[in-house]
Amino acid sequence: MIRMNDRFRLFIAVLCAVVLVVSGSLPAARAAASSPQIDAVLVLDVSHSMSNSDPGSIGNEAMKLFIDMLSAKGDRVGIVAYSERIEREKALLEIRSPEDKENLKQFIDQLNRGSYTDIAVGVKEAVQILKDGAGTGREPMIVLMADGNNEFNPQSGRTQADSDKDMEQALKEAGDNQIPVYTIGLNADGKLNKDALAAISEKTGAKSFSTDTADDLPKILSEIFASHMELNIVPVNSITANGAFQDVTVSVPNANVLEANISIMSSKPVETRLVDPSGAAVAVPSDNVLLSKSKSYSLVKLLHPSEGDWKLQIKGVNRDKIDINLVFNYDLELAIDPLPAKAYKKGDQVDVVSYLVSSGKKLQDLAQYSNMKAVLLVKDLDTGTTEQFDMKNTGEQFEGTFKLAQEHDYEIRVKAEESSFYRETAAVKVSAKPGAVSGSGENKPFSLVPVLLSVAALIIILAAAYFIRRYMKQASRGFVGQLVVEIRDENTGDKSFPQYKKLSSFKGKLHLHQLLQLAPELKETEKVLFLPGTNDRIRLLNQSGCTIERSGRALDASRGVELKSGDRITVALQQVDKTIFVEYLV
């Protein structure tokens, strides 16, 4: 049975689909969105063996530096600390302020060691978090920090074969959901299982790294960012401190840079000053310059920096080596114009036009093209071979051409690059096989299909109007009574004081997460809903992975269950060790 709000969404979705079919598909460039936000889960081995392979807690520092390198707003981060089980966990938290980043770093500082090790446990949980929190236009990724070795509790009966099976399933799900798993091997004791970690990354199309010193972290994390967000690392010379301020030039290449991340790695504290391209001193930190520090690094983030040469002035302890890495973040995508709508044959020439897109629109800042080069990549899907053709930069777009040499299927992409970033388009398929049709379907003979679709659209519009009316009526219904909410921490056994939440101010539906003051760590409760019922009752609807019990028995509320006055439920959270107690009173 489909619920009322699901019916509403279903009809709106179908209506939109029909309208798109009738009116024609949008060109690829018009449909392109702005650069997606990152959904990252940081996974850390916190077993006792890490005391030897990571005695300096490099893994903790890596996670904190990664968080600082993320965008100032919009990216989401989750954390999984595992041994043979999940020791601590934090669900995806959207970064909206510097305080959010500080809260995440404080959570990392509180991580403790566990006993045994099972890497599959951590990877499996991270994949599940990203699947549960999947959002449109977001780039999921996992960064795993471990020594690559498993050590099972003899009393558990778990074997390497069991772990391998779980890992294989987790990596398959990661691949199916386009989730790359980057790995950073921690190797202070020389016992790193590099091959195991490399295999994890290889199976998900990601990269693997290893280190035994925090000095490598900026370069490693910069490479991960560069790989995941189609960026190039901009080299900056390292310096040896002399006890005075020394100038380092940071060249912002154009006006399309969203952020410039300058990571400074030093074994001893450093001071920083900043001068903009006009020669004016800029406070660090300030509104558009963020400063983050840890025991092994400093990170200066420039927000929407002006084009030109900035001077970063660094003062360190005499003879201390200071490494600097620079990564820019752009709001740019690359799109291909729709190909001519006709059937191709062997020997035909295919003309390709590609251009940059910002915030869903063709880029107006033509200066961005000045230092860029583009190539056309043509893959013969029958033979698997790929040819590369240089494209002409006209100053406002890239133009290229190739000939269909065989009666084969082809896949074409465009790659454009400059010193600090590159972009690739989505693949477009072209066929030169007899009877095949490529393109958007222009010059087709008259067909009754559009007419029938238009009639179908009219019917759906009328039906949608009916369901919208019913939905709005449902949305305006009010609640009666109150809910009593308590929270128990399963690690300490502590239980909060009862909170009495009157329901008279709510209409239509109520998320349990709202009653919990939208606490980020309790975010999974946003899919536990309450709806107005009949006869002074409310309906409980569970669309989350939480286990809900009533009177000690598991309750299947996936289709909705009515609660009457005096009913008490418990909601066991999966992503944090907490249980929510809720009682309904009229």
Coordinates of C-alpha atoms in Angstrom, one line a residue:
M1 CA 0.0 0.0 0.0
I2 CA 1.4 3.4 -1.0
R3 CA 1.2 6.1 1.6
M4 CA -0.3 9.5 0.9
N5 CA 2.9 11.5 0.7
D6 CA 4.4 8.7 -1.5
R7 CA 1.5 9.0 -3.8
F8 CA 2.0 12.7 -4.0
R9 CA 5.7 12.3 -4.9
L10 CA 5.0 9.5 -7.3
F11 CA 2.5 11.6 -9.4
I12 CA 4.7 14.7 -9.4
A13 CA 7.7 12.6 -10.5
V14 CA 5.6 10.9 -13.3
L15 CA 4.2 14.3 -14.3
C16 CA 7.6 15.8 -14.6
A17 CA 8.9 12.8 -16.6
V18 CA 6.0 13.1 -19.1
V19 CA 6.5 16.9 -19.5
L20 CA 10.2 16.3 -20.2
V21 CA 9.4 13.6 -22.8
V22 CA 6.8 15.7 -24.6
S23 CA 8.9 18.9 -24.6
G24 CA 12.2 17.1 -25.5
S25 CA 15.4 16.5 -23.6
L26 CA 17.5 19.4 -22.3
P27 CA 20.9 19.8 -23.9
A28 CA 23.7 18.4 -21.8
A29 CA 25.1 21.8 -21.1
R30 CA 21.8 23.2 -19.8
A31 CA 21.3 20.2 -17.6
A32 CA 24.7 20.4 -16.0
A33 CA 24.7 21.5 -12.4
S34 CA 27.3 23.3 -10.4
S35 CA 30.2 21.4 -8.8
P36 CA 28.8 18.7 -6.5
Q37 CA 29.4 18.6 -2.8
I38 CA 31.3 15.8 -1.2
D39 CA 29.9 13.1 1.1
A40 CA 32.9 11.6 2.8
V41 CA 33.2 8.9 5.4
L42 CA 36.5 8.7 7.2
V43 CA 37.3 5.2 8.5
L44 CA 40.0 4.6 11.0
D45 CA 41.4 1.4 12.5
V46 CA 41.5 2.0 16.3
S47 CA 42.6 -1.5 17.4
H48 CA 45.6 -2.0 19.8
S49 CA 47.9 -3.0 16.9
M50 CA 47.7 0.7 15.7
S51 CA 49.7 1.6 18.8
N52 CA 52.7 0.2 16.9
S53 CA 51.8 1.0 13.3
D54 CA 50.6 4.5 14.1
P55 CA 52.1 5.5 17.5
G56 CA 51.9 9.2 16.6
S57 CA 48.2 9.1 15.7
I58 CA 48.9 10.1 12.1
G59 CA 45.5 8.7 11.2
N60 CA 43.7 11.1 13.5
E61 CA 45.7 14.0 12.1
A62 CA 44.9 12.9 8.5
M63 CA 41.2 12.9 9.3
K64 CA 41.3 16.4 10.9
L65 CA 43.3 17.8 7.9
F66 CA 40.9 16.2 5.5
I67 CA 38.0 17.9 7.3
D68 CA 39.7 21.3 7.2
M69 CA 40.4 20.9 3.5
L70 CA 36.7 20.4 2.8
S71 CA 34.6 23.3 1.6
A72 CA 33.6 25.9 4.2
K73 CA 29.9 24.9 3.8
G74 CA 27.9 22.2 2.2
D75 CA 30.1 19.0 2.3
R76 CA 29.0 16.2 4.6
V77 CA 31.3 14.0 6.7
G78 CA 30.8 10.8 8.7
I79 CA 33.3 9.0 10.9
V80 CA 33.7 5.3 11.6
A81 CA 36.3 4.0 14.2
Y82 CA 36.5 0.3 14.1
S83 CA 38.4 -2.6 15.7
E84 CA 36.7 -6.0 15.4
R85 CA 33.5 -4.0 15.8
I86 CA 32.3 -0.4 15.4
E87 CA 33.8 1.4 18.4
R88 CA 32.6 4.9 17.7
E89 CA 30.6 6.3 14.8
K90 CA 29.2 9.6 13.6
A91 CA 26.6 9.8 10.9
L92 CA 27.0 12.2 7.9
L93 CA 27.1 15.8 9.3
E94 CA 26.6 18.7 6.9
I95 CA 29.3 21.3 7.5
R96 CA 27.6 24.7 7.9
S97 CA 30.1 26.6 10.0
P98 CA 33.7 26.4 11.5
E99 CA 32.1 25.1 14.7
D100 CA 30.9 22.0 12.8
K101 CA 34.4 21.2 11.8
E102 CA 35.7 21.7 15.3
N103 CA 33.0 19.4 16.7
L104 CA 34.1 16.7 14.2
K105 CA 37.8 17.1 15.2
Q106 CA 36.9 17.0 18.9
F107 CA 35.1 13.7 18.2
I108 CA 38.3 12.4 16.6
D109 CA 40.4 13.4 19.6
Q110 CA 38.1 11.3 21.9
L111 CA 38.6 8.0 20.0
N112 CA 40.0 5.2 22.1
R113 CA 41.7 1.9 21.2
G114 CA 39.8 -1.4 20.9
S115 CA 41.1 -5.0 20.9
Y116 CA 41.1 -7.0 17.7
T117 CA 40.9 -5.9 14.0
D118 CA 38.5 -6.6 11.1
I119 CA 38.8 -4.1 8.2
A120 CA 35.7 -5.4 6.6
V121 CA 33.6 -4.2 9.5
G122 CA 34.7 -0.6 9.0
V123 CA 34.4 -0.6 5.2
K124 CA 31.0 -2.3 5.3
E125 CA 29.6 0.3 7.8
A126 CA 31.0 3.2 5.8
V127 CA 29.4 2.0 2.6
Q128 CA 26.1 1.6 4.4
I129 CA 26.3 5.2 5.8
L130 CA 26.8 6.6 2.3
K131 CA 24.0 4.5 0.9
D132 CA 21.6 5.5 3.6
G133 CA 22.5 9.2 3.2
A134 CA 22.7 9.3 -0.6
G135 CA 21.7 12.6 -2.1
T136 CA 21.3 13.9 -5.6
G137 CA 24.3 15.8 -7.0
R138 CA 26.7 14.7 -4.3
E139 CA 30.1 12.9 -4.6
P140 CA 30.4 10.0 -2.2
M141 CA 33.9 8.8 -1.1
I142 CA 35.5 6.8 1.7
V143 CA 39.0 7.4 3.1
L144 CA 40.3 4.4 5.0
M145 CA 43.3 4.7 7.3
A146 CA 44.7 1.3 8.5
D147 CA 47.8 -1.0 8.5
G148 CA 45.9 -3.5 6.3
N149 CA 46.2 -6.4 8.8
N150 CA 43.4 -8.3 10.5
E151 CA 43.5 -9.9 13.9
F152 CA 40.4 -11.9 14.9
N153 CA 39.1 -12.7 18.4
P154 CA 39.6 -16.5 18.8
Q155 CA 36.5 -16.7 20.8
S156 CA 34.3 -15.1 18.1
G157 CA 34.8 -18.0 15.6
R158 CA 35.2 -15.4 12.8
T159 CA 37.8 -16.3 10.1
Q160 CA 39.6 -14.5 7.4
A161 CA 37.3 -16.1 4.9
D162 CA 34.3 -14.6 6.7
S163 CA 35.9 -11.2 6.6
D164 CA 36.9 -11.6 2.9
K165 CA 33.3 -12.4 2.0
D166 CA 32.0 -9.3 3.8
M167 CA 34.7 -7.2 2.2
E168 CA 33.9 -8.5 -1.2
Q169 CA 30.2 -7.6 -0.7
A170 CA 31.0 -4.2 0.7
L171 CA 33.3 -3.3 -2.3
K172 CA 30.7 -4.6 -4.8
E173 CA 28.1 -2.3 -3.2
A174 CA 30.7 0.6 -3.2
G175 CA 31.3 -0.1 -6.9
D176 CA 27.6 -0.3 -7.7
N177 CA 27.0 3.1 -6.0
Q178 CA 30.1 4.7 -7.4
I179 CA 31.8 5.1 -4.1
P180 CA 35.6 5.1 -4.4
V181 CA 37.6 3.9 -1.3
Y182 CA 40.9 5.7 -1.0
T183 CA 43.3 4.0 1.4
I184 CA 46.2 5.4 3.5
G185 CA 48.5 2.7 4.9
L186 CA 50.1 3.6 8.2
N187 CA 53.5 1.9 8.5
A188 CA 55.5 3.1 11.5
D189 CA 56.4 -0.5 12.5
G190 CA 57.1 -1.7 8.9
K191 CA 54.4 -4.3 9.0
L192 CA 52.0 -2.6 6.5
N193 CA 49.9 -5.0 4.4
K194 CA 50.2 -2.7 1.4
D195 CA 48.8 -5.1 -1.1
A196 CA 45.5 -5.6 0.9
L197 CA 44.9 -1.9 1.0
A198 CA 45.8 -1.4 -2.7
A199 CA 43.3 -4.1 -3.7
I200 CA 40.5 -2.3 -1.8
S201 CA 41.2 1.0 -3.7
E202 CA 41.8 -0.7 -7.0
K203 CA 38.4 -2.5 -6.9
T204 CA 36.6 0.8 -6.4
G205 CA 38.6 2.9 -8.9
A206 CA 40.5 4.9 -6.2
K207 CA 44.1 5.4 -5.2
S208 CA 46.2 3.9 -2.4
F209 CA 48.9 5.6 -0.4
S210 CA 51.2 4.8 2.5
T211 CA 53.2 6.8 5.1
D212 CA 55.0 6.6 8.4
T213 CA 55.1 10.3 9.0
A214 CA 52.7 13.2 9.3
D215 CA 54.9 15.2 6.9
D216 CA 53.4 13.3 4.0
L217 CA 49.7 14.0 4.9
P218 CA 49.2 17.3 3.0
K219 CA 50.6 15.8 -0.2
I220 CA 48.5 12.6 0.2
L221 CA 45.3 14.3 1.0
S222 CA 45.9 16.9 -1.8
E223 CA 46.3 14.0 -4.2
I224 CA 43.1 12.4 -2.9
F225 CA 41.2 15.7 -3.4
A226 CA 42.8 16.2 -6.8
S227 CA 41.8 12.7 -8.0
H228 CA 38.3 12.9 -6.6
M229 CA 37.4 16.4 -7.7
E230 CA 39.3 16.5 -11.0
L231 CA 42.0 19.0 -9.8
N232 CA 45.7 19.3 -10.3
I233 CA 48.1 20.0 -7.4
V234 CA 49.9 23.3 -7.8
P235 CA 53.5 22.9 -6.7
V236 CA 54.8 25.3 -4.1
N237 CA 58.4 25.3 -3.1
S238 CA 59.2 24.1 0.5
I239 CA 61.2 26.5 2.6
T240 CA 63.6 26.3 5.5
A241 CA 62.6 28.7 8.3
N242 CA 65.1 31.3 9.3
G243 CA 63.2 32.8 12.2
A244 CA 61.8 35.7 10.2
F245 CA 58.8 36.1 7.9
Q246 CA 59.5 34.6 4.4
D247 CA 57.3 35.3 1.4
V248 CA 55.6 32.5 -0.6
T249 CA 53.7 33.4 -3.7
V250 CA 50.3 31.9 -4.2
S251 CA 49.0 32.7 -7.7
V252 CA 45.2 32.5 -8.1
P253 CA 44.8 31.9 -11.9
N254 CA 41.3 33.3 -12.5
A255 CA 38.0 34.5 -11.0
N256 CA 36.4 31.0 -11.0
V257 CA 38.3 29.7 -8.0
L258 CA 35.9 29.0 -5.1
E259 CA 38.6 28.2 -2.5
A260 CA 42.3 28.0 -2.3
N261 CA 43.5 25.5 0.3
I262 CA 47.1 26.2 1.5
S263 CA 48.3 23.4 3.8
I264 CA 51.4 24.1 5.8
M265 CA 53.2 21.2 7.5
S266 CA 55.8 21.9 10.1
S267 CA 57.2 20.1 13.2
K268 CA 57.0 23.3 15.1
P269 CA 54.5 26.2 15.3
V270 CA 54.4 28.8 12.5
E271 CA 53.0 32.3 12.2
T272 CA 51.2 33.4 9.0
R273 CA 50.4 36.7 7.4
L274 CA 48.7 37.4 4.1
V275 CA 48.9 40.2 1.4
D276 CA 46.3 40.3 -1.4
P277 CA 47.2 41.1 -5.1
S278 CA 46.6 44.8 -4.5
G279 CA 49.3 44.8 -1.8
A280 CA 46.9 45.2 1.1
A281 CA 47.4 43.2 4.2
V282 CA 44.6 40.7 5.0
A283 CA 43.9 39.5 8.5
V284 CA 44.4 35.8 9.2
P285 CA 41.8 34.7 10.1
S286 CA 39.0 37.0 8.7
D287 CA 35.7 36.7 6.9
N288 CA 37.2 35.4 3.7
V289 CA 40.3 33.8 5.2
L290 CA 39.9 30.7 7.4
L291 CA 42.8 29.4 9.6
S292 CA 42.8 25.9 11.0
K293 CA 45.6 24.5 13.2
S294 CA 46.6 21.1 14.7
K295 CA 49.7 19.8 16.3
S296 CA 51.3 19.0 12.9
Y297 CA 49.8 21.4 10.4
S298 CA 48.2 24.7 9.7
L299 CA 45.7 25.3 6.9
V300 CA 44.8 28.6 5.3
K301 CA 41.7 28.6 3.2
L302 CA 41.0 31.6 0.9
L303 CA 37.3 31.9 0.1
H304 CA 36.5 33.3 -3.4
P305 CA 40.0 34.8 -3.7
S306 CA 40.8 37.6 -6.1
E307 CA 42.7 36.7 -9.2
G308 CA 46.4 37.5 -9.1
D309 CA 49.5 36.9 -6.9
W310 CA 48.9 36.6 -3.2
K311 CA 51.8 36.8 -0.8
L312 CA 51.7 34.3 2.1
Q313 CA 54.3 35.3 4.7
I314 CA 55.4 32.4 7.0
K315 CA 57.6 32.7 10.1
G316 CA 58.9 29.4 11.5
V317 CA 61.5 28.3 14.0
N318 CA 65.0 28.6 12.6
R319 CA 66.1 25.6 10.4
D320 CA 62.7 24.0 10.6
K321 CA 61.6 22.6 7.2
I322 CA 58.2 23.8 6.1
D323 CA 56.3 22.0 3.4
I324 CA 53.5 23.8 1.5
N325 CA 50.7 22.3 -0.7
L326 CA 48.2 24.2 -2.7
V327 CA 44.9 22.9 -4.1
F328 CA 42.2 25.1 -5.8
N329 CA 38.5 24.2 -5.9
Y330 CA 36.4 25.3 -8.8
D331 CA 32.7 25.7 -9.7
L332 CA 33.2 24.5 -13.2
E333 CA 31.9 21.5 -15.2
L334 CA 32.5 20.5 -18.8
A335 CA 29.6 19.8 -21.2
I336 CA 29.2 18.5 -24.8
D337 CA 26.7 20.1 -27.2
P338 CA 24.1 17.5 -28.4
L339 CA 25.3 15.8 -31.5
P340 CA 23.4 16.2 -34.8
A341 CA 20.3 14.1 -34.8
K342 CA 20.8 11.6 -37.6
A343 CA 22.0 8.1 -38.3
Y344 CA 25.8 7.7 -38.8
K345 CA 27.6 5.4 -41.2
K346 CA 31.1 4.3 -41.8
G347 CA 33.3 7.2 -43.1
D348 CA 31.1 10.0 -41.6
Q349 CA 32.7 12.9 -39.8
V350 CA 31.5 13.8 -36.4
D351 CA 31.9 17.4 -35.2
V352 CA 32.1 17.9 -31.4
V353 CA 31.7 21.1 -29.5
S354 CA 32.4 21.3 -25.7
Y355 CA 32.5 24.2 -23.2
L356 CA 32.7 25.0 -19.6
V357 CA 29.6 25.4 -17.4
S358 CA 29.3 27.3 -14.1
S359 CA 26.1 27.0 -11.9
G360 CA 24.3 25.2 -14.7
K361 CA 25.0 27.9 -17.3
K362 CA 27.6 28.3 -20.1
L363 CA 30.6 30.1 -18.6
Q364 CA 30.6 33.9 -19.4
D365 CA 34.2 34.5 -18.1
L366 CA 36.1 33.8 -21.3
A367 CA 39.4 34.5 -19.6
Q368 CA 39.2 31.0 -18.1
Y369 CA 39.8 29.5 -21.6
S370 CA 43.1 31.4 -22.1
N371 CA 45.5 28.7 -20.7
M372 CA 43.4 25.6 -21.4
K373 CA 43.9 22.7 -23.7
A374 CA 41.3 20.1 -24.7
V375 CA 41.4 16.6 -26.3
L376 CA 38.7 14.5 -27.8
L377 CA 38.8 10.9 -26.5
V378 CA 37.2 8.4 -28.9
K379 CA 36.8 4.8 -27.7
D380 CA 35.9 2.0 -30.1
L381 CA 33.6 -0.1 -28.1
D382 CA 34.0 -3.1 -30.4
T383 CA 37.8 -3.3 -30.1
G384 CA 38.4 -1.4 -26.8
T385 CA 41.0 0.9 -28.3
T386 CA 40.9 4.7 -27.6
E387 CA 42.2 7.4 -29.9
Q388 CA 43.0 11.0 -28.9
F389 CA 42.4 14.1 -31.0
D390 CA 43.5 17.6 -30.2
M391 CA 40.6 20.1 -30.1
K392 CA 40.7 23.8 -31.1
N393 CA 40.3 26.4 -28.4
T394 CA 38.2 29.2 -29.9
G395 CA 38.4 31.3 -26.7
E396 CA 34.8 30.5 -25.8
Q397 CA 34.6 26.7 -26.5
F398 CA 36.5 23.7 -27.7
E399 CA 35.9 22.3 -31.2
G400 CA 37.0 18.9 -32.6
T401 CA 36.2 16.3 -35.2
F402 CA 36.8 12.6 -35.9
K403 CA 35.8 10.1 -38.6
L404 CA 33.9 6.9 -38.0
A405 CA 36.4 4.5 -39.5
Q406 CA 34.5 1.3 -39.0
E407 CA 30.9 0.1 -38.7
H408 CA 31.4 0.0 -34.9
D409 CA 29.9 1.5 -31.7
Y410 CA 31.9 4.4 -30.3
E411 CA 32.0 6.3 -27.0
I412 CA 33.3 9.9 -27.0
R413 CA 34.4 12.2 -24.1
V414 CA 36.2 15.5 -23.9
K415 CA 38.9 16.3 -21.4
A416 CA 40.0 19.9 -20.8
E417 CA 42.9 20.9 -18.6
E418 CA 45.0 23.7 -17.3
S419 CA 47.7 23.9 -14.6
S420 CA 45.4 23.7 -11.5
F421 CA 42.4 21.6 -12.6
Y422 CA 40.9 19.4 -15.3
R423 CA 37.4 18.3 -16.3
E424 CA 36.0 15.5 -18.3
T425 CA 32.5 15.3 -19.8
A426 CA 30.2 12.4 -19.4
A427 CA 30.5 9.8 -22.2
V428 CA 28.3 10.1 -25.3
K429 CA 27.7 7.0 -27.5
V430 CA 27.7 7.1 -31.3
S431 CA 27.0 4.1 -33.6
A432 CA 28.1 3.6 -37.3
K433 CA 26.4 0.2 -37.5
P434 CA 23.8 -0.3 -40.2
G435 CA 20.3 0.6 -39.0
A436 CA 21.6 2.4 -35.8
V437 CA 20.4 5.9 -34.9
S438 CA 22.4 8.4 -32.9
G439 CA 21.6 11.9 -31.6
S440 CA 18.4 13.4 -30.2
G441 CA 16.0 12.2 -32.8
E442 CA 15.6 15.2 -35.1
N443 CA 13.8 14.8 -38.5
K444 CA 11.9 11.7 -37.4
P445 CA 8.6 10.9 -39.3
F446 CA 5.3 11.9 -37.7
S447 CA 4.3 9.7 -34.9
L448 CA 1.2 9.4 -32.7
V449 CA 3.5 8.9 -29.7
P450 CA 3.7 12.6 -28.8
V451 CA -0.1 13.0 -29.1
L452 CA -0.6 10.0 -26.9
L453 CA 1.9 11.3 -24.4
S454 CA 0.2 14.6 -24.4
V455 CA -3.1 12.9 -23.6
A456 CA -1.4 10.9 -20.9
A457 CA 0.1 14.1 -19.5
L458 CA -3.4 15.7 -19.3
I459 CA -4.8 12.7 -17.4
I460 CA -1.8 12.7 -15.0
I461 CA -2.2 16.4 -14.4
L462 CA -5.9 15.9 -13.4
A463 CA -5.0 13.0 -11.3
A464 CA -2.1 14.8 -9.7
A465 CA -4.4 17.8 -8.9
Y466 CA -6.8 15.4 -7.1
F467 CA -4.0 13.9 -5.0
I468 CA -2.4 17.3 -4.3
R469 CA -5.7 18.4 -2.9
R470 CA -5.9 15.3 -0.7
Y471 CA -2.3 15.7 0.3
M472 CA -2.7 19.4 1.3
K473 CA -5.7 18.4 3.4
Q474 CA -3.7 15.8 5.1
A475 CA -0.8 18.3 5.6
S476 CA -3.1 20.7 7.4
R477 CA -4.3 18.2 10.0
G478 CA -3.2 18.8 13.5
F479 CA -2.0 16.7 16.4
V480 CA -3.4 16.3 20.0
G481 CA -1.6 15.4 23.2
Q482 CA 2.1 15.3 23.9
L483 CA 5.2 13.1 23.5
V484 CA 7.5 12.4 26.4
V485 CA 11.1 11.9 25.2
E486 CA 14.1 10.5 27.0
I487 CA 17.6 9.5 25.7
R488 CA 19.8 6.8 27.2
D489 CA 23.6 6.6 26.4
E490 CA 24.3 2.9 26.0
N491 CA 28.0 3.3 26.7
T492 CA 27.5 5.0 30.1
G493 CA 24.0 4.0 31.0
D494 CA 23.1 7.7 31.6
K495 CA 19.6 8.7 30.9
S496 CA 18.3 12.2 30.2
F497 CA 15.5 13.9 32.1
P498 CA 12.1 13.5 30.5
Q499 CA 11.2 16.2 27.9
Y500 CA 7.5 17.0 27.4
K501 CA 6.8 18.0 23.8
K502 CA 3.3 19.4 23.2
L503 CA 2.1 18.5 19.7
S504 CA -0.6 21.2 19.1
S505 CA 1.9 23.4 17.2
F506 CA 2.7 20.8 14.6
K507 CA 0.7 20.1 11.4
G508 CA 0.6 17.3 8.9
K509 CA 3.7 15.3 10.0
L510 CA 6.5 15.4 12.6
H511 CA 10.0 14.0 12.5
L512 CA 11.4 12.5 15.7
H513 CA 14.6 14.4 14.8
Q514 CA 12.7 17.7 15.3
L515 CA 11.8 16.7 18.8
L516 CA 15.5 15.9 19.4
Q517 CA 16.4 19.5 18.5
L518 CA 17.9 18.4 15.2
A519 CA 21.1 17.1 17.0
P520 CA 23.5 16.0 14.2
E521 CA 24.5 12.7 15.8
L522 CA 20.8 11.7 16.0
K523 CA 20.2 12.5 12.3
E524 CA 19.0 9.0 11.5
T525 CA 15.8 9.7 13.5
E526 CA 14.6 12.2 10.8
K527 CA 13.1 9.1 9.0
V528 CA 11.0 8.2 12.1
L529 CA 7.8 10.1 11.5
F530 CA 4.6 10.8 13.4
L531 CA 1.3 11.6 11.5
P532 CA -2.1 12.7 12.9
G533 CA -4.4 9.7 13.5
T534 CA -8.1 9.2 14.3
N535 CA -9.8 9.2 17.7
D536 CA -7.0 11.1 19.5
R537 CA -4.3 8.7 18.2
I538 CA -1.1 9.3 16.2
R539 CA 0.5 7.1 13.5
L540 CA 4.1 6.0 13.7
L541 CA 5.9 5.6 10.4
N542 CA 9.4 4.1 10.4
Q543 CA 11.4 4.8 7.2
S544 CA 14.8 4.5 8.9
G545 CA 17.1 1.6 9.7
C546 CA 16.4 2.0 13.5
T547 CA 14.9 -0.9 15.4
I548 CA 11.6 0.1 17.2
E549 CA 10.0 -1.9 20.0
R550 CA 6.7 -1.6 21.8
S551 CA 6.2 -3.6 25.0
G552 CA 9.5 -5.4 24.4
R553 CA 8.7 -6.6 20.9
A554 CA 10.0 -5.5 17.6
L555 CA 7.5 -3.3 15.8
D556 CA 7.2 -3.2 12.0
A557 CA 6.1 0.4 11.4
S558 CA 7.3 0.6 7.8
R559 CA 3.6 0.9 6.7
G560 CA 2.5 2.8 9.7
V561 CA 1.2 1.8 13.2
E562 CA -1.3 3.7 15.4
L563 CA -0.3 4.7 18.9
K564 CA -2.9 5.4 21.6
S565 CA -2.5 7.3 24.8
G566 CA -0.1 5.6 27.1
D567 CA 1.8 3.6 24.4
R568 CA 5.5 3.7 24.9
I569 CA 8.1 2.8 22.2
T570 CA 11.9 2.5 22.2
V571 CA 14.0 3.5 19.2
A572 CA 17.4 1.8 19.1
L573 CA 19.8 3.9 16.9
Q574 CA 22.3 2.1 14.6
Q575 CA 24.9 4.8 14.0
V576 CA 25.4 5.9 17.6
D577 CA 25.1 4.0 20.9
K578 CA 21.9 5.6 22.1
T579 CA 18.3 4.6 22.7
I580 CA 15.3 7.0 22.4
F581 CA 12.3 6.4 24.7
V582 CA 9.0 8.0 23.5
E583 CA 5.7 7.9 25.3
Y584 CA 2.4 9.3 23.8
L585 CA 0.0 11.0 26.2
V586 CA -3.3 12.7 25.6

